[in-house]
Short mmCIF file of C-alpha atoms and ligand atoms in Angstrom, two decimals:
data_model
loop_
_atom_site.label_atom_id
_atom_site.label_comp_id
_atom_site.label_asym_id
_atom_site.label_seq_id
_atom_site.Cartn_x
_atom_site.Cartn_y
_atom_site.Cartn_z
CA GLU A 1 49.45 -78.47 -14.70
CA ARG A 2 46.12 -79.46 -13.15
CA LEU A 3 46.73 -83.20 -13.15
CA LYS A 4 50.04 -82.86 -11.30
CA GLN A 5 48.45 -80.46 -8.86
CA GLY A 6 45.46 -82.73 -8.33
CA LEU A 7 47.67 -85.70 -7.62
CA THR A 8 49.86 -83.93 -5.06
CA LYS A 9 48.40 -85.87 -2.15
CA ALA A 10 48.55 -89.17 -3.97
CA LYS A 11 52.18 -88.50 -4.84
CA GLN A 12 52.92 -87.83 -1.17
CA GLY A 13 51.09 -90.99 -0.15
CA ILE A 14 52.76 -93.25 -2.69
CA THR A 15 55.80 -92.01 -4.55
CA ASP A 16 57.37 -89.95 -1.80
CA LYS A 17 57.08 -92.89 0.58
CA ILE A 18 58.54 -95.23 -2.03
CA ASP A 19 61.45 -92.87 -2.58
CA ASN A 20 62.07 -92.68 1.15
CA VAL A 21 62.25 -96.45 1.37
CA LEU A 22 64.49 -96.76 -1.69
CA ASN A 23 66.83 -94.16 -0.24
CA MET A 24 67.15 -96.15 2.96
CA TYR A 25 68.39 -99.28 1.26
CA THR A 26 71.80 -99.93 -0.23
CA LYS A 27 70.89 -103.26 -1.76
CA VAL A 28 67.83 -104.88 -3.30
CA ASP A 29 66.42 -107.67 -1.16
CA GLU A 30 63.16 -109.23 0.08
CA GLU A 31 63.00 -106.76 2.94
CA LEU A 32 62.89 -103.89 0.47
CA LEU A 33 60.08 -105.60 -1.44
CA GLU A 34 58.16 -106.06 1.80
CA ASP A 35 58.45 -102.36 2.58
CA LEU A 36 57.19 -101.48 -0.89
CA GLU A 37 54.33 -103.93 -0.52
CA GLU A 38 53.24 -102.23 2.68
CA ILE A 39 53.21 -98.81 1.03
CA LEU A 40 51.08 -100.04 -1.84
CA ILE A 41 48.56 -101.72 0.44
CA THR A 42 48.36 -98.61 2.63
CA ALA A 43 47.70 -96.57 -0.53
CA ASP A 44 44.61 -98.67 -1.34
CA VAL A 45 46.16 -100.50 -4.25
CA GLY A 46 44.41 -103.59 -2.88
CA VAL A 47 45.95 -106.86 -1.76
CA ASN A 48 45.60 -108.79 -5.04
CA THR A 49 46.94 -105.98 -7.19
CA THR A 50 49.78 -105.31 -4.77
CA MET A 51 50.81 -108.98 -4.83
CA ASN A 52 50.71 -108.91 -8.61
CA ILE A 53 52.91 -105.81 -8.74
CA ILE A 54 55.42 -107.15 -6.23
CA ASP A 55 55.62 -110.50 -8.06
CA GLN A 56 56.29 -108.75 -11.34
CA LEU A 57 58.87 -106.57 -9.66
CA ARG A 58 60.64 -109.56 -8.11
CA ASN A 59 60.80 -111.27 -11.52
CA ARG A 60 62.23 -108.21 -13.24
CA ILE A 61 64.83 -107.70 -10.51
CA LYS A 62 65.93 -111.30 -10.97
CA GLN A 63 65.87 -111.23 -14.77
CA LYS A 64 67.71 -107.95 -15.10
CA GLY A 65 70.03 -108.54 -12.17
CA ILE A 66 69.03 -105.24 -10.54
CA THR A 67 71.14 -104.36 -7.49
CA ASP A 68 70.63 -100.59 -7.19
CA PRO A 69 67.44 -99.63 -5.29
CA MET A 70 67.01 -96.59 -7.55
CA ASP A 71 66.65 -98.87 -10.57
CA VAL A 72 63.71 -100.50 -8.80
CA ARG A 73 61.81 -97.24 -9.16
CA VAL A 74 62.00 -97.35 -12.96
CA GLU A 75 60.68 -100.91 -13.04
CA LEU A 76 57.89 -100.10 -10.61
CA LYS A 77 56.77 -97.12 -12.68
CA ASN A 78 56.79 -99.27 -15.79
CA ILE A 79 54.71 -102.02 -14.15
CA VAL A 80 52.20 -99.45 -12.91
CA GLU A 81 51.97 -97.91 -16.37
CA ASN A 82 51.31 -101.32 -17.91
CA ILE A 83 48.50 -102.03 -15.46
CA LEU A 84 46.92 -98.65 -16.12
CA ASP A 85 47.20 -98.88 -19.87
CA ASN A 86 44.00 -99.74 -21.63
CA ASP A 87 43.02 -99.52 -25.27
CA ASN A 88 40.03 -97.47 -26.39
CA ALA A 89 39.60 -96.04 -22.92
CA LYS A 90 38.46 -92.67 -24.21
CA LEU A 91 34.93 -91.48 -23.76
CA ASP A 92 33.21 -91.81 -27.13
CA VAL A 93 30.38 -89.35 -27.72
CA GLU A 94 31.54 -88.06 -31.08
CA LYS A 95 28.56 -89.50 -32.94
CA SER A 96 25.34 -87.49 -32.93
CA PRO A 97 23.13 -88.38 -31.19
CA SER A 98 24.95 -89.82 -28.20
CA ILE A 99 23.65 -90.56 -24.74
CA ILE A 100 25.52 -90.84 -21.46
CA LEU A 101 23.82 -92.61 -18.57
CA MET A 102 25.45 -91.74 -15.27
CA VAL A 103 25.17 -94.26 -12.47
CA GLY A 104 26.62 -94.43 -8.97
CA VAL A 105 25.64 -94.04 -5.33
CA ASN A 106 24.84 -90.70 -3.72
CA GLY A 107 27.66 -88.38 -2.80
CA VAL A 108 30.30 -89.76 -5.13
CA GLY A 109 30.23 -86.72 -7.42
CA LYS A 110 27.74 -87.77 -10.06
CA THR A 111 26.00 -84.41 -10.42
CA THR A 112 29.28 -82.54 -10.45
CA THR A 113 30.63 -84.83 -13.17
CA ILE A 114 27.50 -84.34 -15.29
CA GLY A 115 27.94 -80.60 -14.92
CA LYS A 116 31.58 -80.79 -15.93
CA LEU A 117 30.74 -82.95 -18.96
CA ALA A 118 27.90 -80.65 -20.02
CA ASN A 119 30.28 -77.73 -19.87
CA ARG A 120 32.99 -79.54 -21.80
CA TYR A 121 30.79 -80.59 -24.70
CA LYS A 122 28.81 -77.37 -24.81
CA SER A 123 32.03 -75.42 -25.19
CA GLU A 124 33.06 -77.83 -27.96
CA GLY A 125 29.98 -76.61 -29.81
CA LYS A 126 27.68 -79.57 -29.18
CA LYS A 127 24.01 -79.21 -28.36
CA VAL A 128 23.72 -80.77 -24.91
CA LEU A 129 20.60 -81.73 -22.94
CA LEU A 130 20.46 -82.92 -19.32
CA ALA A 131 17.87 -85.26 -17.79
CA ALA A 132 17.25 -85.09 -14.03
CA GLY A 133 16.70 -88.82 -13.59
CA ASP A 134 17.46 -88.88 -9.88
CA THR A 135 13.92 -88.03 -8.84
CA PHE A 136 14.29 -89.38 -5.33
CA ARG A 137 16.06 -86.30 -4.04
CA ALA A 138 14.81 -82.79 -4.67
CA ALA A 139 18.35 -81.57 -4.03
CA ALA A 140 19.68 -83.67 -6.90
CA ILE A 141 17.24 -82.04 -9.32
CA GLU A 142 18.03 -78.54 -8.07
CA GLN A 143 21.75 -79.10 -8.17
CA LEU A 144 21.58 -80.34 -11.74
CA GLU A 145 19.58 -77.26 -12.65
CA VAL A 146 22.33 -75.05 -11.28
CA TRP A 147 24.87 -76.82 -13.47
CA ALA A 148 22.55 -76.55 -16.49
CA GLN A 149 22.25 -72.79 -16.00
CA ARG A 150 25.95 -72.40 -15.43
CA SER A 151 26.72 -74.11 -18.74
CA ASN A 152 23.71 -72.67 -20.49
CA VAL A 153 22.25 -76.03 -21.50
CA ASP A 154 18.64 -77.23 -21.34
CA ILE A 155 17.37 -79.63 -18.71
CA ILE A 156 14.37 -81.95 -18.58
CA LYS A 157 13.01 -82.48 -15.08
CA HIS A 158 9.92 -83.68 -13.28
CA GLN A 159 8.78 -83.29 -9.70
CA GLU A 160 10.55 -85.03 -6.85
CA GLY A 161 9.25 -88.57 -6.56
CA ALA A 162 8.33 -88.85 -10.24
CA ASP A 163 9.13 -91.97 -12.26
CA PRO A 164 12.76 -91.77 -13.43
CA GLY A 165 11.78 -93.70 -16.55
CA ALA A 166 9.27 -91.01 -17.46
CA VAL A 167 11.94 -88.32 -17.13
CA VAL A 168 14.28 -90.20 -19.42
CA TYR A 169 11.45 -90.88 -21.86
CA ASP A 170 10.61 -87.17 -22.06
CA ALA A 171 14.27 -86.27 -22.35
CA ILE A 172 14.74 -88.60 -25.33
CA LYS A 173 11.66 -87.14 -27.04
CA ALA A 174 13.03 -83.64 -26.44
CA ALA A 175 16.50 -84.64 -27.61
CA LYS A 176 15.05 -85.84 -30.92
CA ALA A 177 12.78 -82.84 -31.39
CA ARG A 178 15.59 -80.36 -30.64
CA ASN A 179 18.31 -82.19 -32.58
CA VAL A 180 20.43 -82.63 -29.51
CA ASP A 181 23.94 -84.03 -30.02
CA LEU A 182 24.43 -85.30 -26.51
CA LEU A 183 21.90 -86.28 -23.85
CA ILE A 184 23.30 -86.81 -20.34
CA CYS A 185 20.99 -88.60 -17.89
CA ASP A 186 21.36 -88.66 -14.14
CA THR A 187 19.98 -91.75 -12.38
CA ALA A 188 19.05 -92.51 -8.80
CA GLY A 189 21.92 -93.50 -6.56
CA ARG A 190 20.12 -95.65 -4.06
CA LEU A 191 21.88 -98.89 -3.36
CA HIS A 192 19.57 -100.72 -0.96
CA ASN A 193 20.36 -104.04 -2.49
CA LYS A 194 21.31 -105.52 -5.82
CA ALA A 195 17.78 -106.54 -6.87
CA ASN A 196 16.46 -103.08 -6.14
CA LEU A 197 19.26 -101.42 -8.05
CA MET A 198 18.78 -103.74 -11.01
CA ASN A 199 15.09 -103.00 -11.04
CA GLU A 200 15.49 -99.22 -10.95
CA LEU A 201 18.28 -99.01 -13.49
CA GLY A 202 16.68 -101.73 -15.62
CA LYS A 203 13.60 -99.61 -16.27
CA VAL A 204 15.66 -96.68 -17.46
CA PHE A 205 17.89 -98.83 -19.66
CA LYS A 206 14.86 -100.48 -21.26
CA ILE A 207 13.44 -97.11 -22.22
CA VAL A 208 16.73 -96.08 -23.77
CA ASP A 209 16.89 -99.39 -25.69
CA ARG A 210 13.40 -98.90 -27.02
CA GLU A 211 13.25 -95.16 -27.62
CA PHE A 212 16.81 -94.25 -28.53
CA PRO A 213 18.50 -97.21 -30.23
CA GLU A 214 20.21 -94.93 -32.74
CA ALA A 215 22.15 -93.11 -30.04
CA LYS A 216 25.73 -94.07 -29.24
CA ARG A 217 25.64 -95.07 -25.62
CA GLU A 218 28.06 -94.66 -22.76
CA VAL A 219 27.18 -95.92 -19.29
CA LEU A 220 29.50 -94.27 -16.81
CA LEU A 221 29.85 -95.43 -13.25
CA VAL A 222 31.02 -92.71 -10.88
CA VAL A 223 33.01 -93.80 -7.83
CA ASP A 224 34.73 -91.75 -5.13
CA ALA A 225 38.48 -92.38 -4.89
CA THR A 226 38.57 -91.32 -1.25
CA THR A 227 36.44 -94.35 -0.32
CA GLY A 228 39.23 -96.72 -1.30
CA GLN A 229 38.21 -100.35 -1.48
CA ASN A 230 34.53 -99.31 -1.30
CA ALA A 231 34.96 -97.81 -4.73
CA VAL A 232 36.19 -101.17 -5.97
CA SER A 233 33.29 -103.11 -4.48
CA GLN A 234 30.75 -100.58 -5.82
CA ALA A 235 32.24 -101.02 -9.26
CA LYS A 236 31.91 -104.79 -8.99
CA THR A 237 28.27 -104.53 -7.88
CA PHE A 238 27.23 -102.09 -10.61
CA LYS A 239 29.03 -104.12 -13.23
CA GLU A 240 26.81 -107.06 -12.34
CA VAL A 241 23.60 -105.10 -12.86
CA ALA A 242 24.45 -102.85 -15.82
CA ASP A 243 26.66 -102.79 -18.91
CA ILE A 244 29.09 -100.22 -17.63
CA THR A 245 31.26 -98.83 -20.44
CA GLY A 246 33.53 -96.73 -18.28
CA ILE A 247 34.40 -95.61 -14.79
CA VAL A 248 34.76 -92.06 -13.53
CA LEU A 249 37.02 -91.84 -10.51
CA THR A 250 36.31 -88.61 -8.63
CA LYS A 251 38.06 -86.72 -5.80
CA LEU A 252 41.52 -88.06 -6.60
CA ASP A 253 42.79 -84.69 -5.38
CA GLY A 254 41.40 -85.45 -1.93
CA THR A 255 43.29 -88.62 -1.18
CA ALA A 256 46.80 -89.81 -0.49
CA LYS A 257 45.53 -93.22 -1.53
CA GLY A 258 45.59 -92.76 -5.30
CA GLY A 259 46.39 -96.44 -5.55
CA VAL A 260 42.68 -97.10 -5.87
CA VAL A 261 43.06 -96.38 -9.60
CA LEU A 262 45.26 -99.44 -9.88
CA ALA A 263 42.86 -101.57 -7.89
CA VAL A 264 39.89 -100.53 -10.03
CA LYS A 265 41.87 -101.05 -13.22
CA SER A 266 43.09 -104.51 -12.40
CA GLU A 267 40.16 -105.89 -10.43
CA VAL A 268 37.11 -104.57 -12.26
CA ASP A 269 37.97 -104.91 -15.93
CA VAL A 270 36.14 -101.76 -17.01
CA PRO A 271 38.27 -98.90 -18.31
CA VAL A 272 38.70 -95.80 -16.16
CA LYS A 273 37.75 -93.14 -18.70
CA LEU A 274 37.65 -89.97 -16.62
CA ILE A 275 39.17 -88.72 -13.40
CA GLY A 276 38.10 -85.86 -11.17
CA VAL A 277 40.93 -83.88 -9.60
CA GLY A 278 38.97 -81.00 -8.12
CA GLU A 279 35.61 -79.29 -7.88
CA LYS A 280 36.01 -76.90 -10.80
CA VAL A 281 34.71 -77.42 -14.31
CA GLU A 282 38.18 -77.92 -15.72
CA ASP A 283 39.06 -80.54 -13.10
CA LEU A 284 37.56 -83.42 -15.05
CA GLN A 285 40.15 -85.06 -17.23
CA ASP A 286 40.37 -87.90 -19.71
CA PHE A 287 42.27 -90.68 -18.07
CA ASP A 288 45.67 -91.16 -19.69
CA ALA A 289 47.82 -93.94 -18.25
CA LYS A 290 51.10 -92.34 -19.27
CA ALA A 291 50.18 -88.85 -18.05
CA PHE A 292 48.86 -90.30 -14.82
CA SER A 293 51.95 -92.31 -13.97
CA ASP A 294 54.18 -89.42 -15.04
CA ALA A 295 52.29 -87.12 -12.69
CA LEU A 296 52.49 -89.67 -9.92
CA PHE A 297 56.14 -90.65 -10.35
CA GLY A 298 57.43 -87.48 -12.00
P1 GDP B 301 26.34 -86.84 -6.13
O1 GDP B 301 25.51 -87.02 -4.91
O2 GDP B 301 26.97 -88.12 -6.57
O3 GDP B 301 25.61 -86.16 -7.24
O4 GDP B 301 27.58 -85.94 -5.70
P2 GDP B 301 27.88 -84.40 -5.98
O5 GDP B 301 28.11 -84.18 -7.42
O6 GDP B 301 26.85 -83.57 -5.33
O7 GDP B 301 29.28 -84.23 -5.26
C1 GDP B 301 29.45 -84.37 -3.86
C2 GDP B 301 30.58 -83.46 -3.40
O8 GDP B 301 31.83 -83.89 -3.98
C3 GDP B 301 30.41 -82.02 -3.84
O9 GDP B 301 30.78 -81.18 -2.78
C4 GDP B 301 31.39 -81.87 -5.00
O10 GDP B 301 31.87 -80.56 -5.15
C5 GDP B 301 32.49 -82.82 -4.60
N1 GDP B 301 33.28 -83.33 -5.74
C6 GDP B 301 32.85 -83.95 -6.86
N2 GDP B 301 33.88 -84.30 -7.66
C7 GDP B 301 35.01 -83.89 -7.03
C8 GDP B 301 36.44 -83.97 -7.32
O11 GDP B 301 36.89 -84.51 -8.35
N3 GDP B 301 37.28 -83.43 -6.39
C9 GDP B 301 36.83 -82.84 -5.24
N4 GDP B 301 37.72 -82.35 -4.39
N5 GDP B 301 35.53 -82.77 -4.94
C10 GDP B 301 34.62 -83.27 -5.81
#
């Protein structure tokens, strides 16, 4: 299926390499663990998370008296699954009205993700409205319009350079007047510095607090899996300036370093709720720890 297909590169970059190493060894020793450690670090799992995994693995090997390298694979998969597992990690927009605020820097796939979400919920029969809150780039507004047309949903937009807060304000008014089930707001992705980001996002959040308190809110941070540890540091920065309720990890199909999912999971403490495994509408998936590790290790 799509998930397996989307994770082909990641599988090559992680599991195939792991299998190669395991096949080379006849016994389980520190050298083997060192080889595995190197693979994980190369796959962007991150140093801390890699150390954690290897420590757990070492303990299990000792406790269970594992001597066959192939049995190490089972333990490794299980440890990975445990790290990825997270309760209530599903996107929750079932209540009407709901609002999704999308945040993230330019180029990570924010617009594409909004388009995919609009399409998903529209085809589920919800009334969806988009707000072009990234007013700093004319291209962002135009691109969102294309997605709106494609999914046949309405969009609220202002001119380039307009106040993002005003766009969101108008969109909330429209959402109420039109009995919209789900309002999805784009925001500007400029990350000059933390104070600036806090200021820009703060204005938008304040308007949502004031004008739309009845709406169930999701704040989704979009990060690009191909940027590796950058994705992790972006997540940490945004988490400091906004109440992020979930992370969207895009472009997982484009990287052999799928380990970034593990790094985000264990170092950021915000659930990964969605993953992007391609450019098409159907390539946005709910993150499922079991399905993910099955696709990766299967
Ligand atoms: P934005 O600047 O954050 O709004 O980014 P865009 O939505 O414009 O996306 C930037 C590029 O990434 C576009 O070419 C998208 O088609 C592409 N993209 C977004 N998500 C994915 C994904 O999950 N997989 C792949 N392969 N490409 C993606």
